[in-house]
Coordinates of C-alpha atoms and ligand atoms in Angstrom, one line a residue:
M23 CA 0.3 -0.1 0.0
K24 CA 1.1 3.4 -0.6
Q25 CA 1.6 6.1 1.7
H26 CA 0.2 9.4 1.3
S27 CA -0.8 12.6 2.8
E28 CA -4.2 14.8 3.1
Y29 CA -4.6 18.1 4.7
I30 CA -7.8 18.5 7.8
C31 CA -8.8 21.6 9.2
Q32 CA -8.2 20.8 13.2
Q33 CA -11.3 23.3 13.7
C34 CA -13.7 21.9 11.6
G35 CA -12.5 18.0 10.5
Y36 CA -12.4 19.3 6.5
K37 CA -10.3 17.3 4.4
S38 CA -8.4 18.7 0.9
A39 CA -5.2 17.5 -1.5
S40 CA -3.6 21.1 -0.6
F41 CA -2.5 23.0 1.7
Y42 CA -4.7 26.3 2.2
G43 CA -3.6 28.8 4.6
K44 CA -7.4 29.7 5.4
C45 CA -10.2 26.8 5.9
P46 CA -12.2 26.8 3.2
Q47 CA -15.0 25.6 5.0
C48 CA -14.8 27.1 8.8
G49 CA -12.6 30.4 7.6
E50 CA -9.8 29.3 10.4
W51 CA -6.4 30.3 10.1
N52 CA -3.4 28.0 10.0
S53 CA -5.6 25.0 10.8
L54 CA -4.9 22.1 8.2
V55 CA -2.9 20.5 9.3
E56 CA -1.2 17.3 7.0
T57 CA -2.0 13.9 7.7
S58 CA -1.4 10.6 6.8
V59 CA -3.5 8.1 5.0
S60 CA -3.4 4.6 3.4
T61 CA -5.0 4.7 -0.5
E62 CA -6.4 1.4 -1.3
T63 CA -4.0 0.1 -4.6
Q64 CA -6.5 -3.7 -4.9
G65 CA -9.5 -4.6 -5.2
Q66 CA -11.2 -4.8 -1.0
R67 CA -11.6 -7.9 -1.4
D68 CA -8.5 -9.1 -1.8
I69 CA -7.2 -7.0 0.7
G70 CA -9.9 -9.1 3.0
T71 CA -9.5 -12.4 2.6
K72 CA -6.3 -12.5 4.2
Y73 CA -7.4 -12.0 7.7
I74 CA -10.0 -14.7 7.6
E75 CA -7.8 -16.2 10.2
S76 CA -8.6 -14.3 12.6
L77 CA -12.1 -15.3 13.3
V78 CA -12.0 -17.1 16.2
K79 CA -14.3 -18.2 18.4
L80 CA -14.5 -16.0 21.8
A81 CA -14.9 -19.3 23.7
E82 CA -11.6 -21.2 22.1
V83 CA -9.2 -18.0 23.0
K84 CA -6.7 -18.4 25.1
S85 CA -7.1 -17.0 28.4
Q86 CA -3.7 -15.7 28.9
K87 CA -2.4 -14.2 32.5
A88 CA -0.9 -10.5 31.4
N89 CA 3.3 -11.1 33.5
R90 CA 3.1 -7.0 35.1
M91 CA 6.6 -5.6 35.8
S92 CA 6.8 -3.6 39.4
T93 CA 7.8 0.2 38.4
G94 CA 9.2 -0.4 41.3
F95 CA 6.5 2.0 43.6
G96 CA 3.7 0.1 44.6
E97 CA 1.0 3.1 44.0
F98 CA 2.3 3.3 41.0
D99 CA 1.8 0.0 39.7
R100 CA -2.0 -0.4 41.8
V101 CA -3.0 2.8 39.9
L102 CA -1.8 0.3 36.5
G103 CA -3.9 -2.7 37.9
G104 CA -0.5 -4.1 39.3
G105 CA 2.1 -3.2 37.5
V106 CA 3.1 -3.0 33.8
V107 CA 1.6 -5.0 31.3
P108 CA 4.3 -6.1 27.7
G109 CA 3.2 -4.4 25.5
E110 CA 1.0 -1.6 27.0
I111 CA 1.0 2.4 26.4
V112 CA 0.5 4.1 29.7
L113 CA -0.3 8.0 29.0
I114 CA 1.1 10.0 31.8
S115 CA -0.9 13.3 31.6
G116 CA -0.6 16.2 33.5
D117 CA 0.3 20.1 34.1
P118 CA 3.7 20.9 33.2
G119 CA 6.1 20.9 36.3
I120 CA 4.3 18.8 38.4
G121 CA 6.5 16.3 38.7
K122 CA 6.2 13.9 35.1
S123 CA 9.6 13.7 34.6
T124 CA 10.5 13.1 37.7
L125 CA 8.5 10.3 38.4
L126 CA 9.1 8.0 35.5
L127 CA 13.1 8.7 36.4
Q128 CA 12.9 6.9 38.9
A129 CA 10.6 4.2 37.9
A130 CA 13.0 4.0 34.8
M131 CA 16.1 3.9 37.5
A132 CA 14.4 1.9 39.3
V133 CA 13.8 -1.1 36.4
A134 CA 16.7 -0.9 35.0
K135 CA 18.4 -1.7 38.6
G136 CA 16.6 -4.5 37.8
T137 CA 15.6 -5.1 41.2
T138 CA 11.4 -4.4 40.7
G139 CA 11.3 -7.2 39.3
S140 CA 12.8 -9.1 42.3
K141 CA 10.2 -8.6 44.8
G142 CA 9.9 -12.4 44.7
T143 CA 6.4 -13.7 45.9
T144 CA 6.4 -11.4 48.8
S145 CA 4.6 -8.8 46.7
T146 CA 1.2 -9.0 44.7
T147 CA 2.5 -6.6 42.8
G148 CA 5.7 -7.0 41.3
M149 CA 6.1 -9.9 39.2
S150 CA 7.7 -13.2 40.5
K151 CA 10.4 -14.6 39.5
K152 CA 8.6 -17.3 37.7
T153 CA 6.4 -14.6 35.6
R154 CA 9.5 -13.0 35.3
D155 CA 11.3 -16.2 33.6
T156 CA 8.7 -16.6 31.8
R157 CA 8.9 -13.0 29.9
D158 CA 12.5 -13.4 30.1
T159 CA 12.4 -16.4 27.5
L160 CA 9.4 -14.6 25.2
T161 CA 11.1 -11.3 24.8
T162 CA 14.5 -12.7 25.6
R163 CA 14.7 -8.7 27.0
D164 CA 17.0 -7.8 30.2
T165 CA 16.1 -4.7 32.2
S166 CA 17.7 -2.5 30.1
V167 CA 15.5 1.6 30.0
L168 CA 15.3 3.6 27.3
Y169 CA 14.1 6.6 28.1
V170 CA 13.7 9.3 25.0
T171 CA 14.0 13.1 26.3
G172 CA 12.5 15.5 23.3
E173 CA 12.3 18.1 26.2
E174 CA 15.5 17.9 27.9
S175 CA 19.2 17.5 26.7
A176 CA 21.0 14.7 28.4
Q177 CA 22.6 16.8 30.6
Q178 CA 19.6 17.7 32.1
V179 CA 18.1 14.6 32.6
K180 CA 21.7 13.5 34.3
I181 CA 21.1 16.4 36.5
R182 CA 17.7 14.6 37.8
A183 CA 19.3 11.8 38.3
D184 CA 22.1 13.1 39.9
R185 CA 19.3 14.3 42.1
L186 CA 17.5 10.9 42.9
V187 CA 20.5 8.7 43.5
S188 CA 20.2 8.4 46.5
R189 CA 23.4 9.7 48.9
P190 CA 25.1 7.2 51.4
S191 CA 24.4 10.0 54.2
G192 CA 20.4 9.7 54.3
N193 CA 19.2 12.6 52.2
Q194 CA 15.2 10.9 51.8
D195 CA 15.1 11.3 55.8
I196 CA 11.3 9.9 56.5
R197 CA 9.8 12.1 58.8
T198 CA 6.0 10.5 59.0
S199 CA 6.1 6.9 58.7
G200 CA 3.4 6.9 56.3
K201 CA 5.9 7.7 53.6
K202 CA 7.4 4.9 52.3
K203 CA 11.5 4.7 51.4
P204 CA 11.9 2.8 48.1
E205 CA 12.6 -1.0 49.0
N206 CA 15.7 -1.1 47.3
L207 CA 17.4 2.7 47.3
I208 CA 19.0 3.4 44.2
T209 CA 22.3 4.9 44.8
R210 CA 24.0 4.9 41.7
L211 CA 22.8 5.0 37.9
P212 CA 22.1 2.2 36.5
D213 CA 24.6 0.7 33.7
N214 CA 21.3 -0.7 31.4
L215 CA 19.6 2.8 31.2
F216 CA 19.9 4.7 27.9
I217 CA 18.8 8.2 27.3
L218 CA 18.2 9.3 23.9
P219 CA 17.8 13.3 23.2
I220 CA 15.8 13.2 19.9
T221 CA 12.5 13.6 18.7
S222 CA 12.3 11.6 15.5
V223 CA 10.5 8.2 16.4
E224 CA 11.7 6.5 13.5
G225 CA 15.1 7.8 15.5
I226 CA 13.4 6.0 18.4
V227 CA 11.8 3.2 16.7
A228 CA 14.9 2.3 15.7
A229 CA 16.8 2.9 19.1
S230 CA 14.8 0.4 20.8
E231 CA 14.6 -2.4 18.0
K232 CA 18.5 -2.1 18.9
I233 CA 18.1 -2.5 22.9
A234 CA 15.4 -3.9 23.5
P235 CA 14.4 -2.5 26.5
A236 CA 12.6 -3.8 29.3
L237 CA 10.3 -0.3 29.2
L238 CA 10.4 2.2 27.0
I239 CA 9.6 5.9 28.3
I240 CA 9.0 9.2 25.9
D241 CA 9.5 12.2 27.3
S242 CA 6.8 13.9 25.7
I243 CA 4.7 13.1 23.1
Q244 CA 4.3 17.1 22.3
T245 CA 8.4 16.8 21.1
L246 CA 7.7 14.3 18.6
T247 CA 7.6 14.2 14.7
S248 CA 7.3 11.8 12.4
E249 CA 10.1 12.4 9.0
R250 CA 7.3 11.4 6.8
L251 CA 5.5 14.6 8.3
S252 CA 5.3 18.3 7.1
G253 CA 3.8 19.9 10.0
S254 CA 5.5 20.7 13.7
A255 CA 5.4 18.9 16.6
G256 CA 2.8 18.8 18.5
S257 CA 0.1 19.3 16.0
V258 CA -2.8 17.0 14.9
G259 CA -1.2 15.2 12.7
Q260 CA 2.1 14.3 14.3
V261 CA 0.6 13.3 17.5
R262 CA -1.5 10.8 15.6
E263 CA 1.1 9.3 13.4
C264 CA 3.8 9.5 15.7
A265 CA 1.2 7.7 18.5
G266 CA 0.1 5.5 16.1
I267 CA 4.2 4.3 15.2
L268 CA 4.5 4.2 18.6
Q269 CA 1.1 1.4 19.0
R270 CA 2.6 -0.8 16.7
H271 CA 6.0 -1.1 18.1
A272 CA 4.4 -1.6 21.2
K273 CA 2.3 -4.8 20.2
Q274 CA 4.9 -6.0 18.4
T275 CA 7.5 -6.1 20.5
H276 CA 5.0 -6.4 23.5
T277 CA 7.6 -3.2 24.8
P278 CA 5.9 -1.1 27.3
I279 CA 6.1 2.2 26.3
F280 CA 5.1 5.4 28.9
V281 CA 4.3 8.3 27.1
V282 CA 4.2 11.5 28.8
G283 CA 1.4 14.1 27.8
H284 CA 1.2 18.3 28.6
V285 CA -2.0 19.3 29.6
T286 CA -3.0 22.7 28.2
K287 CA -4.4 25.5 30.0
E288 CA -7.5 24.3 29.4
G289 CA -7.3 20.9 31.4
N290 CA -7.2 18.9 28.1
I291 CA -4.6 16.9 27.3
A292 CA -2.6 18.9 24.8
G293 CA -2.5 16.6 21.0
P294 CA -5.8 16.1 21.6
K295 CA -8.3 13.1 22.0
V296 CA -6.6 11.4 19.1
L297 CA -3.9 10.1 21.8
E298 CA -6.1 9.0 24.8
H299 CA -8.1 6.2 22.0
V300 CA -4.2 5.1 21.1
V301 CA -2.8 4.3 24.6
D302 CA -4.3 1.7 27.2
A303 CA -4.0 3.4 30.0
V304 CA -4.4 7.4 31.2
L305 CA -2.9 8.2 34.6
N306 CA -3.0 12.1 35.8
L307 CA -0.6 13.5 37.8
E308 CA -2.5 15.8 39.6
G309 CA -1.4 18.1 42.3
D310 CA -0.9 21.8 43.0
G311 CA 2.4 23.5 43.3
M312 CA 2.2 25.0 46.3
H313 CA 1.8 21.5 48.2
A314 CA 4.4 18.6 48.0
Y315 CA 1.4 16.6 47.5
R316 CA 0.7 14.2 43.9
L317 CA -2.4 11.9 43.2
L318 CA -2.0 9.5 40.1
R319 CA -5.3 9.1 39.5
S320 CA -6.7 5.9 36.6
V321 CA -8.3 7.8 33.9
K322 CA -9.0 4.9 31.3
N323 CA -7.3 2.0 32.2
R324 CA -7.8 -1.6 29.6
F325 CA -6.1 -3.5 32.4
G326 CA -6.7 -2.2 35.5
S327 CA -9.1 -0.4 37.5
T328 CA -10.0 3.9 36.3
F329 CA -11.1 4.2 40.5
E330 CA -7.1 3.8 42.0
V331 CA -5.4 7.0 43.0
G332 CA -2.4 6.9 44.0
V333 CA -0.1 9.0 46.5
F334 CA 3.0 10.8 46.5
E335 CA 5.0 13.7 47.8
M336 CA 7.3 15.5 46.0
T337 CA 10.3 15.7 48.5
D338 CA 14.1 17.0 47.3
G339 CA 15.2 14.1 46.6
G340 CA 12.1 12.6 44.1
M341 CA 8.7 11.0 44.4
L342 CA 7.7 9.2 47.6
E343 CA 5.0 7.3 47.6
V344 CA 2.6 7.7 50.4
L345 CA 1.2 4.4 52.3
N346 CA -1.3 6.3 54.2
P347 CA -2.7 9.4 52.8
S348 CA -5.5 9.5 55.8
E349 CA -3.2 10.6 58.6
I350 CA -0.9 12.4 55.3
F351 CA -3.6 14.9 55.6
L352 CA -4.4 15.3 58.8
A353 CA -0.8 15.3 60.5
Q354 CA -0.7 19.5 60.9
R355 CA -4.9 19.3 62.3
I356 CA -4.8 20.5 65.5
A357 CA -7.4 19.7 67.3
K358 CA -10.2 21.1 69.4
R359 CA -10.3 24.1 66.7
P360 CA -13.6 25.8 66.2
G361 CA -13.6 25.6 61.9
S362 CA -12.3 22.3 61.5
A363 CA -14.7 19.3 60.3
I364 CA -13.3 15.8 59.5
C365 CA -14.7 14.7 56.6
A366 CA -14.6 11.2 55.2
T367 CA -14.0 11.0 51.1
I368 CA -13.7 9.2 48.3
A369 CA -10.7 9.4 46.5
G370 CA -10.4 7.5 43.2
G371 CA -11.9 3.7 44.6
R372 CA -10.5 4.6 47.7
P373 CA -11.4 6.0 50.8
L374 CA -9.5 8.9 52.4
I375 CA -9.9 11.3 55.2
C376 CA -9.3 14.6 55.1
E377 CA -10.0 18.3 57.0
V378 CA -12.5 20.6 56.0
Q379 CA -11.4 24.3 57.4
A380 CA -13.7 27.2 57.7
L381 CA -13.1 30.5 58.5
S382 CA -15.7 33.6 59.4
T383 CA -15.1 36.9 60.1
S384 CA -17.2 40.0 60.0
T385 CA -17.9 41.5 56.1
I386 CA -16.2 45.1 56.5
F387 CA -17.5 45.8 53.0
G388 CA -21.0 45.3 52.2
V389 CA -21.2 41.9 50.8
P390 CA -19.8 39.3 52.4
T391 CA -17.3 37.3 50.8
R392 CA -16.7 33.7 50.0
R393 CA -13.7 31.6 49.4
V394 CA -13.5 28.0 48.6
T395 CA -10.3 26.2 48.1
G396 CA -10.6 22.8 47.4
L397 CA -14.3 21.9 47.1
D398 CA -17.0 22.8 44.5
F399 CA -17.5 26.6 44.8
S400 CA -21.2 26.5 43.5
R401 CA -22.5 23.5 45.9
M402 CA -21.0 25.3 48.9
Q403 CA -22.4 28.7 48.0
I404 CA -26.0 25.6 48.3
V405 CA -24.0 24.4 51.1
I406 CA -24.1 28.4 52.7
A407 CA -27.8 28.8 51.3
A408 CA -29.1 25.9 52.9
L409 CA -27.0 26.5 56.3
S410 CA -28.3 29.5 57.4
R411 CA -32.4 29.0 56.3
A412 CA -33.0 25.1 57.6
A413 CA -30.1 25.9 60.6
S414 CA -30.9 29.3 61.1
L415 CA -27.6 30.8 61.4
S416 CA -27.1 33.7 59.9
L417 CA -24.2 34.4 57.7
S418 CA -25.6 37.3 55.5
S419 CA -22.3 40.3 57.3
L420 CA -20.2 37.4 57.5
D421 CA -17.5 36.7 55.4
V422 CA -16.7 33.1 55.0
Y423 CA -13.6 31.1 54.0
L424 CA -13.2 27.4 53.3
N425 CA -10.6 25.1 52.6
V426 CA -9.5 21.5 52.5
A427 CA -6.0 21.0 54.7
G428 CA -2.9 19.2 52.8
G429 CA -3.9 20.6 49.1
L430 CA -6.4 17.9 48.5
K431 CA -9.4 18.4 45.8
I432 CA -13.1 17.0 46.8
D433 CA -15.0 17.1 43.7
E434 CA -17.9 14.8 45.2
P435 CA -20.9 16.0 47.4
A436 CA -20.4 13.8 50.1
A437 CA -18.3 16.9 51.4
D438 CA -21.1 19.5 51.9
L439 CA -21.9 17.6 55.3
A440 CA -18.1 18.8 56.5
A441 CA -18.3 22.4 54.7
A442 CA -21.6 22.7 56.8
L443 CA -20.4 21.7 59.9
A444 CA -17.3 23.6 59.8
I445 CA -18.6 27.1 58.9
A446 CA -21.4 26.2 61.6
S447 CA -18.5 25.7 64.3
A448 CA -16.2 28.6 63.4
V449 CA -19.6 30.6 63.1
Q450 CA -20.9 29.5 66.9
G451 CA -17.0 29.6 68.1
V452 CA -17.8 25.9 69.0
A453 CA -15.5 23.1 68.1
I454 CA -16.8 19.2 66.7
A455 CA -15.5 16.9 68.7
E456 CA -12.7 15.1 68.0
E457 CA -13.5 11.8 67.4
A458 CA -16.5 13.1 65.0
C459 CA -16.4 12.2 61.1
A460 CA -19.0 13.8 58.8
F461 CA -20.2 13.2 54.8
G462 CA -23.3 13.4 52.9
E463 CA -25.0 16.0 50.7
V464 CA -27.3 18.8 51.7
G465 CA -29.9 19.1 49.7
L466 CA -31.8 22.7 48.8
L467 CA -34.2 22.1 51.8
G468 CA -31.4 21.7 54.4
E469 CA -31.7 17.5 54.0
L470 CA -28.7 15.2 54.0
R471 CA -28.4 12.6 51.5
P472 CA -26.5 9.3 51.8
V473 CA -23.4 8.9 49.3
S474 CA -22.2 6.1 48.1
Y475 CA -19.1 3.7 49.9
A476 CA -20.2 4.5 53.0
K477 CA -19.2 1.0 55.0
N478 CA -15.5 2.2 53.1
R479 CA -15.4 5.7 54.4
I480 CA -16.4 4.4 57.8
E481 CA -14.4 2.0 58.4
E482 CA -10.9 4.0 57.2
A483 CA -12.1 6.8 59.5
K484 CA -12.1 4.3 62.7
R485 CA -8.9 2.8 61.1
I486 CA -7.2 6.0 61.6
G487 CA -9.1 6.7 65.4
F488 CA -12.7 8.3 64.6
G489 CA -15.2 6.6 65.9
D490 CA -18.5 8.8 65.6
F491 CA -20.2 9.1 62.7
I492 CA -22.4 12.1 61.4
T493 CA -24.4 10.9 58.0
P494 CA -27.5 11.2 56.3
E495 CA -28.4 7.3 57.7
R496 CA -28.0 9.0 61.6
F497 CA -29.0 12.4 60.6
K498 CA -32.1 13.4 58.5
T499 CA -31.6 17.5 58.6
L500 CA -28.5 19.5 58.7
E501 CA -30.3 21.1 61.6
E502 CA -29.7 18.1 63.2
A503 CA -26.8 17.5 62.5
V504 CA -25.1 20.8 63.2
S505 CA -26.8 20.3 66.5
Y506 CA -25.4 17.2 67.4
A507 CA -21.7 18.3 66.0
L508 CA -21.8 21.2 68.1
H509 CA -23.9 20.9 71.6
G510 CA -24.0 17.2 71.3
E511 CA -27.8 17.0 71.3
Ligands
TYD616 P1 9.6 17.5 36.7 O1 9.4 16.0 37.0 O2 10.6 18.1 35.8 O3 7.5 18.1 36.2 P2 7.0 18.3 34.4 O4 7.9 16.8 34.0 O5 5.6 16.8 35.1 O6 7.0 19.0 33.8 O7 9.4 18.2 37.8 C1 9.4 19.8 38.0 C2 9.7 19.9 39.2 O8 9.3 19.3 40.2 C3 10.3 21.1 39.6 O9 9.7 22.4 39.7 C4 11.3 20.6 40.4 C5 10.8 19.6 41.0 N1 12.1 18.6 41.8 C6 11.4 18.5 42.9 O10 11.2 18.5 44.2 N2 12.1 17.3 43.6 C7 13.0 16.1 43.0 O11 14.1 15.6 42.9 C8 12.9 16.5 41.9 C9 13.7 16.1 40.6 C10 12.1 18.0 41.0
MG617 MG1 8.8 17.1 32.4

């Protein structure tokens, strides 16, 4: 089959054989991008017949348990569904500077060091020796890793790697028991970690075929170009073509590939949706620049659940996994302070206990201020309104500030009740009982509505020592819940 290309408008999808500066259909300037297409050279039937042998009965397809490889991070493996599957393409997306390159370089070092596969049967996520042997005989690859960097020079990556190599003095001090020191600290750069500072996808495939790495990392997809297209790096045509080439390479050679993709200001993975369809898993690295915590959330996963979240802390020695996030998010809490309410939320599929804080002061200028961080602003407006109406709390001359401690973001209605209690507690200057934990949705009429996973939330809260649950199952209205939380009746 012969390759030829056509120009496609990135705005409206208009197709043309020749280039236009302005799209004839929608009038957008510079929106036509060259995209390769295959032309039919034989009749449809001739092409079709050779695929007939692919027709099989589903019942006769052999079930194959994927041999997963560990990334060296238990949290990362869990989000992947128990490690990386051979031939899988994983897109790691996130804002610039959030720590994608750091996380992947650490994983690269761990895999190259050969420590990840050797956890043996003690680990549920690490590959056992037996499966590793099977895989090795299948693909004859060792533990070499190829890290392609299109964004930074080899020197820049080296500087980061040197930073991640732990110093014998124990630079990665563990302040809280909840942060896990990597089991096998890397004390020197492994010999089989290769770095390739190029952007040509053809070059990358050639290098990968030569080394046959256990893991291929591409940082980032937006910098790649296929030399067969003239469009610039990051354009839809280029991203699609490069992703397609990488996908074929991954499936043919069973090489797992981690691909970094940046998120645009609008929150889309730049170099558009096409990428999300090509890859097997999309993991989002989230967090805000002001806090050290990062959540690795699975958005799509062909080989695992999409409800997993991994928690990491960015330290000066790289990313550390956080094993008991609830305790970490509560570490700085001052108990018995008015304005603090404990909430059991669900982050991904996992319950997480956190603190919702409220502060109220009298309004100086006519209109009261409402400021919300970490919670949904419009939901909080409803909560505030319901609180003033249903629980007869006068808030019209008070400024209200709401915050979730630790820089966590909660986007579920289950946080409503804790937010309402925190505000009520702040306004009345009465602290909520130390062992109380609240969750539930607040309706417009001040009624409390049950939320999902109540059992899991309660279990997690109990584990940390909370024993008094303020829930919609126990209280029908916001008024009752507030009265109980503040006055115990
Ligand atoms: P980086 O991994 O380059 O982010 P991304 O690839 O997502 O753009 O991380 C950038 C930030 O992380 C940078 O501001 C420095 C910080 N950092 C640490 O705090 N500790 C470290 O060990 C490293 C390597 C980086
Ligand atoms: Mg980077």
